[in-house]
Amino acid sequence: MSAEKTPTPKPGDDGAARPGRRTPLIVATVAIVAALGITAAVGLGDDDKPTGGGAGSVAVVSGGDDTTKAATVLDRPFTKPALVLTDTKGQKYDLRERTKGKPTLIYFGYTHCPDVCPLTMSNIAIAKKQLPKADQDKLQVVFVTTDPERDTSAELAKWLPAAGDSSFTGLTGDFSAIQAGARQIGIGIDPAKKDKDGKVVSMHGAQVIAFSPTTDQGYVLYGEDASVDDYAKDLPKLIKGENP
């Protein structure tokens, strides 16, 4: 399912990712993150600081020694990115404005991803269908491309229903704006480039961040190994803004 994982660096490391399909995500207390089994913890440079809990702060995870839970609750939630991009209809989409007061899952990926992106969208879609209709209507799932050159509005409109659900929001736009928005919630992404075999690859964090409808803060993190059952169990609580 996943490419080789990057070893957890020590604080102060550059956090460079190995060649692969994605780059690690979150700035957090390294020992706790390692215990929770998250892909990796990386330190961002001064220009790349996430905005969880205030300017320049870092996300701190809670959950103790319970490594069986897919969800990681952040003690310092992230502020929702100030992203204004283009949706699958070619219309301007202001992320903060359109998802304000709504339970929202945000994921950064790309349509040519061979494994984790379609699997993540599929898992969320299957779990969503288990919710009561009223709750399904409340839940917002936003897929932001990390490969906007290939992932046009039309491409996202074609891919999302097949990979996940036609109700999911797909966003594309200027890569620098997308990268800056991802950094605001601690997600590292790199420009798409060709690998040694000539295949275009987009490296990105593989985590889903849940935003509360009551605070509009990103307070729960899911890694790439989160299953349908994990989402199905947690979504009813996330929709209410509760901790899973």
CSV table of C-alpha atoms in Angstrom, one decimal:
chain,number,residue,atom,x,y,z
A,1,MET,CA,0.0,0.0,0.0
A,2,SER,CA,2.7,2.5,0.9
A,3,ALA,CA,6.1,3.4,-0.2
A,4,GLU,CA,9.2,3.0,2.0
A,5,LYS,CA,8.8,5.1,5.1
A,6,THR,CA,11.2,7.8,6.1
A,7,PRO,CA,13.0,7.3,9.5
A,8,THR,CA,11.9,9.7,12.2
A,9,PRO,CA,14.6,12.5,12.3
A,10,LYS,CA,15.9,14.1,15.4
A,11,PRO,CA,14.9,17.7,16.3
A,12,GLY,CA,16.9,20.1,14.2
A,13,ASP,CA,17.3,17.7,11.3
A,14,ASP,CA,16.4,19.1,7.8
A,15,GLY,CA,13.7,16.5,7.5
A,16,ALA,CA,14.6,15.6,3.9
A,17,ALA,CA,12.5,12.8,2.5
A,18,ARG,CA,13.8,9.8,0.7
A,19,PRO,CA,12.7,9.5,-3.0
A,20,GLY,CA,9.2,8.1,-2.9
A,21,ARG,CA,5.6,8.9,-3.4
A,22,ARG,CA,5.2,11.4,-0.6
A,23,THR,CA,6.9,13.4,2.0
A,24,PRO,CA,6.3,13.2,5.8
A,25,LEU,CA,3.8,15.4,7.5
A,26,ILE,CA,3.7,16.7,11.0
A,27,VAL,CA,5.7,18.8,13.4
A,28,ALA,CA,5.2,17.2,16.8
A,29,THR,CA,6.9,15.8,19.9
A,30,VAL,CA,9.2,13.2,18.3
A,31,ALA,CA,9.0,10.6,21.0
A,32,ILE,CA,5.2,10.6,21.2
A,33,VAL,CA,4.8,10.6,17.4
A,34,ALA,CA,7.2,7.6,17.1
A,35,ALA,CA,5.2,5.8,19.8
A,36,LEU,CA,2.0,6.4,17.9
A,37,GLY,CA,3.4,5.0,14.7
A,38,ILE,CA,2.9,8.1,12.5
A,39,THR,CA,4.9,8.0,9.3
A,40,ALA,CA,7.5,10.5,10.5
A,41,ALA,CA,7.9,13.8,12.4
A,42,VAL,CA,9.8,16.5,10.6
A,43,GLY,CA,11.0,19.9,11.8
A,44,LEU,CA,10.0,22.8,9.4
A,45,GLY,CA,12.3,25.7,8.8
A,46,ASP,CA,11.6,29.2,10.0
A,47,ASP,CA,9.6,30.0,6.9
A,48,ASP,CA,7.6,26.8,7.0
A,49,LYS,CA,6.2,26.9,10.5
A,50,PRO,CA,2.6,25.6,10.9
A,51,THR,CA,0.0,27.8,12.5
A,52,GLY,CA,-1.3,25.4,15.1
A,53,GLY,CA,-2.1,27.1,18.4
A,54,GLY,CA,-0.7,30.4,17.2
A,55,ALA,CA,2.0,31.7,15.0
A,56,GLY,CA,5.2,29.7,15.0
A,57,SER,CA,3.9,27.0,17.5
A,58,VAL,CA,3.9,23.3,16.9
A,59,ALA,CA,1.3,20.6,17.1
A,60,VAL,CA,1.5,18.5,20.2
A,61,VAL,CA,-0.2,15.2,20.2
A,62,SER,CA,-2.1,13.5,23.0
A,63,GLY,CA,-3.2,10.0,23.4
A,64,GLY,CA,-0.6,8.6,25.8
A,65,ASP,CA,0.5,5.0,25.1
A,66,ASP,CA,-2.7,4.0,23.2
A,67,THR,CA,-1.2,2.9,19.9
A,68,THR,CA,-4.3,1.1,18.8
A,69,LYS,CA,-6.2,4.2,18.0
A,70,ALA,CA,-6.0,5.5,14.4
A,71,ALA,CA,-6.8,9.1,15.5
A,72,THR,CA,-4.3,11.4,17.0
A,73,VAL,CA,-5.8,14.3,18.9
A,74,LEU,CA,-3.8,17.4,18.7
A,75,ASP,CA,-3.4,19.4,21.9
A,76,ARG,CA,-2.6,22.5,19.8
A,77,PRO,CA,-5.0,22.4,16.9
A,78,PHE,CA,-4.2,23.9,13.5
A,79,THR,CA,-5.9,26.9,12.1
A,80,LYS,CA,-7.7,26.1,8.8
A,81,PRO,CA,-5.5,27.2,5.8
A,82,ALA,CA,-6.4,30.4,4.1
A,83,LEU,CA,-6.7,28.8,0.7
A,84,VAL,CA,-8.7,30.2,-2.2
A,85,LEU,CA,-8.5,27.8,-5.1
A,86,THR,CA,-10.6,26.5,-8.0
A,87,ASP,CA,-13.1,23.6,-7.6
A,88,THR,CA,-14.2,20.9,-10.0
A,89,LYS,CA,-16.7,23.3,-11.6
A,90,GLY,CA,-14.0,25.9,-12.3
A,91,GLN,CA,-15.4,28.2,-9.7
A,92,LYS,CA,-13.5,30.0,-7.0
A,93,TYR,CA,-13.5,28.1,-3.7
A,94,ASP,CA,-12.6,29.9,-0.4
A,95,LEU,CA,-11.8,27.0,2.0
A,96,ARG,CA,-12.4,28.9,5.2
A,97,GLU,CA,-15.6,30.5,4.0
A,98,ARG,CA,-17.2,27.4,2.4
A,99,THR,CA,-16.4,25.0,5.3
A,100,LYS,CA,-17.0,27.4,8.2
A,101,GLY,CA,-19.0,25.7,10.9
A,102,LYS,CA,-18.9,22.3,9.1
A,103,PRO,CA,-17.1,19.1,10.1
A,104,THR,CA,-14.3,18.9,7.5
A,105,LEU,CA,-11.7,16.4,6.4
A,106,ILE,CA,-8.8,17.8,4.4
A,107,TYR,CA,-6.3,15.7,2.4
A,108,PHE,CA,-3.5,16.7,0.0
A,109,GLY,CA,-2.8,14.3,-2.8
A,110,TYR,CA,-3.0,13.8,-6.5
A,111,THR,CA,-5.0,11.8,-9.0
A,112,HIS,CA,-2.1,9.9,-10.5
A,113,CYS,CA,-1.1,8.5,-7.1
A,114,PRO,CA,-0.9,4.7,-7.4
A,115,ASP,CA,-2.0,3.7,-3.9
A,116,VAL,CA,-2.5,5.8,-0.8
A,117,CYS,CA,-4.6,8.7,-2.4
A,118,PRO,CA,-7.4,6.5,-4.0
A,119,LEU,CA,-7.4,4.2,-1.0
A,120,THR,CA,-7.8,7.1,1.5
A,121,MET,CA,-10.6,8.6,-0.5
A,122,SER,CA,-12.3,5.2,-0.8
A,123,ASN,CA,-12.0,4.5,2.9
A,124,ILE,CA,-13.6,7.8,3.8
A,125,ALA,CA,-16.3,7.4,1.2
A,126,ILE,CA,-17.3,3.9,2.4
A,127,ALA,CA,-17.4,5.1,6.0
A,128,LYS,CA,-19.4,8.2,5.1
A,129,LYS,CA,-22.1,6.0,3.5
A,130,GLN,CA,-22.6,4.3,6.9
A,131,LEU,CA,-23.7,7.6,8.4
A,132,PRO,CA,-27.3,8.8,8.6
A,133,LYS,CA,-28.3,10.9,5.6
A,134,ALA,CA,-28.3,14.1,7.7
A,135,ASP,CA,-24.8,13.5,8.9
A,136,GLN,CA,-23.6,12.6,5.4
A,137,ASP,CA,-24.8,16.0,4.2
A,138,LYS,CA,-23.0,17.8,7.0
A,139,LEU,CA,-19.6,16.2,6.4
A,140,GLN,CA,-17.2,18.0,4.0
A,141,VAL,CA,-14.3,16.1,2.4
A,142,VAL,CA,-11.8,18.3,0.6
A,143,PHE,CA,-9.1,16.9,-1.7
A,144,VAL,CA,-6.5,19.4,-2.6
A,145,THR,CA,-4.2,18.4,-5.4
A,146,THR,CA,-0.4,18.5,-5.0
A,147,ASP,CA,0.0,18.2,-8.8
A,148,PRO,CA,-2.1,21.1,-10.2
A,149,GLU,CA,-0.4,21.0,-13.6
A,150,ARG,CA,-2.0,17.7,-14.4
A,151,ASP,CA,-5.0,17.8,-12.0
A,152,THR,CA,-7.2,20.3,-13.7
A,153,SER,CA,-10.8,21.0,-12.5
A,154,ALA,CA,-12.0,18.6,-15.2
A,155,GLU,CA,-9.6,15.8,-14.1
A,156,LEU,CA,-10.6,16.1,-10.5
A,157,ALA,CA,-14.3,16.1,-11.4
A,158,LYS,CA,-13.7,12.8,-13.2
A,159,TRP,CA,-11.4,11.2,-10.7
A,160,LEU,CA,-13.1,12.0,-7.3
A,161,PRO,CA,-16.4,10.1,-8.0
A,162,ALA,CA,-14.5,7.0,-9.1
A,163,ALA,CA,-11.9,7.1,-6.2
A,164,GLY,CA,-14.3,8.3,-3.5
A,165,ASP,CA,-17.6,10.2,-3.7
A,166,SER,CA,-19.1,12.7,-6.1
A,167,SER,CA,-19.9,14.9,-3.1
A,168,PHE,CA,-16.2,15.3,-2.3
A,169,THR,CA,-14.7,18.7,-3.1
A,170,GLY,CA,-11.7,18.7,-5.4
A,171,LEU,CA,-9.4,21.8,-5.5
A,172,THR,CA,-6.7,22.9,-7.8
A,173,GLY,CA,-4.8,26.1,-8.4
A,174,ASP,CA,-1.3,27.6,-8.2
A,175,PHE,CA,1.2,25.2,-6.7
A,176,SER,CA,2.9,27.8,-4.5
A,177,ALA,CA,-0.5,28.7,-2.9
A,178,ILE,CA,-1.3,25.0,-2.3
A,179,GLN,CA,2.1,24.4,-0.8
A,180,ALA,CA,1.8,27.4,1.5
A,181,GLY,CA,-1.6,26.2,2.6
A,182,ALA,CA,-0.4,22.7,3.3
A,183,ARG,CA,2.5,24.1,5.4
A,184,GLN,CA,0.0,26.0,7.5
A,185,ILE,CA,-1.2,22.7,8.8
A,186,GLY,CA,2.2,21.1,9.0
A,187,ILE,CA,2.0,19.1,5.7
A,188,GLY,CA,5.1,19.1,3.5
A,189,ILE,CA,4.6,18.7,-0.3
A,190,ASP,CA,7.1,19.0,-3.1
A,191,PRO,CA,6.6,20.0,-6.8
A,192,ALA,CA,5.8,17.1,-9.1
A,193,LYS,CA,8.9,15.8,-10.8
A,194,LYS,CA,10.1,12.9,-12.9
A,195,ASP,CA,11.8,9.9,-11.2
A,196,LYS,CA,14.7,8.0,-12.7
A,197,ASP,CA,12.3,6.0,-14.8
A,198,GLY,CA,10.7,9.1,-16.3
A,199,LYS,CA,7.5,8.7,-14.3
A,200,VAL,CA,6.0,12.0,-12.8
A,201,VAL,CA,5.8,11.7,-9.1
A,202,SER,CA,4.3,14.1,-6.5
A,203,MET,CA,5.6,13.8,-3.0
A,204,HIS,CA,3.2,14.7,-0.2
A,205,GLY,CA,2.1,14.0,3.3
A,206,ALA,CA,-0.3,11.1,3.5
A,207,GLN,CA,-2.4,12.3,6.5
A,208,VAL,CA,-6.0,13.4,6.8
A,209,ILE,CA,-6.8,16.3,9.2
A,210,ALA,CA,-10.2,16.7,10.7
A,211,PHE,CA,-11.5,20.2,11.5
A,212,SER,CA,-14.1,20.7,14.1
A,213,PRO,CA,-17.5,22.3,13.2
A,214,THR,CA,-17.6,24.2,16.5
A,215,THR,CA,-14.1,25.8,16.4
A,216,ASP,CA,-13.0,25.4,12.8
A,217,GLN,CA,-9.7,24.1,14.1
A,218,GLY,CA,-7.8,21.0,12.9
A,219,TYR,CA,-7.8,18.9,16.0
A,220,VAL,CA,-7.5,15.3,14.8
A,221,LEU,CA,-5.0,13.6,12.6
A,222,TYR,CA,-5.2,10.3,10.7
A,223,GLY,CA,-2.3,8.5,9.2
A,224,GLU,CA,-2.3,6.5,5.9
A,225,ASP,CA,-3.1,3.3,7.7
A,226,ALA,CA,-6.5,4.5,8.9
A,227,SER,CA,-9.1,2.0,7.8
A,228,VAL,CA,-12.8,2.1,6.8
A,229,ASP,CA,-13.7,0.9,10.3
A,230,ASP,CA,-11.6,3.6,11.9
A,231,TYR,CA,-13.3,6.3,10.0
A,232,ALA,CA,-16.8,4.7,10.5
A,233,LYS,CA,-16.2,4.6,14.2
A,234,ASP,CA,-15.0,8.2,14.5
A,235,LEU,CA,-17.0,10.2,12.0
A,236,PRO,CA,-20.2,10.4,14.2
A,237,LYS,CA,-18.0,12.1,16.9
A,238,LEU,CA,-16.1,14.3,14.4
A,239,ILE,CA,-19.4,15.6,13.0
A,240,LYS,CA,-20.3,16.8,16.5
A,241,GLY,CA,-16.8,18.3,17.1
A,242,GLU,CA,-16.0,15.7,19.7
A,243,ASN,CA,-12.8,13.8,20.3
A,244,PRO,CA,-12.8,10.3,18.8
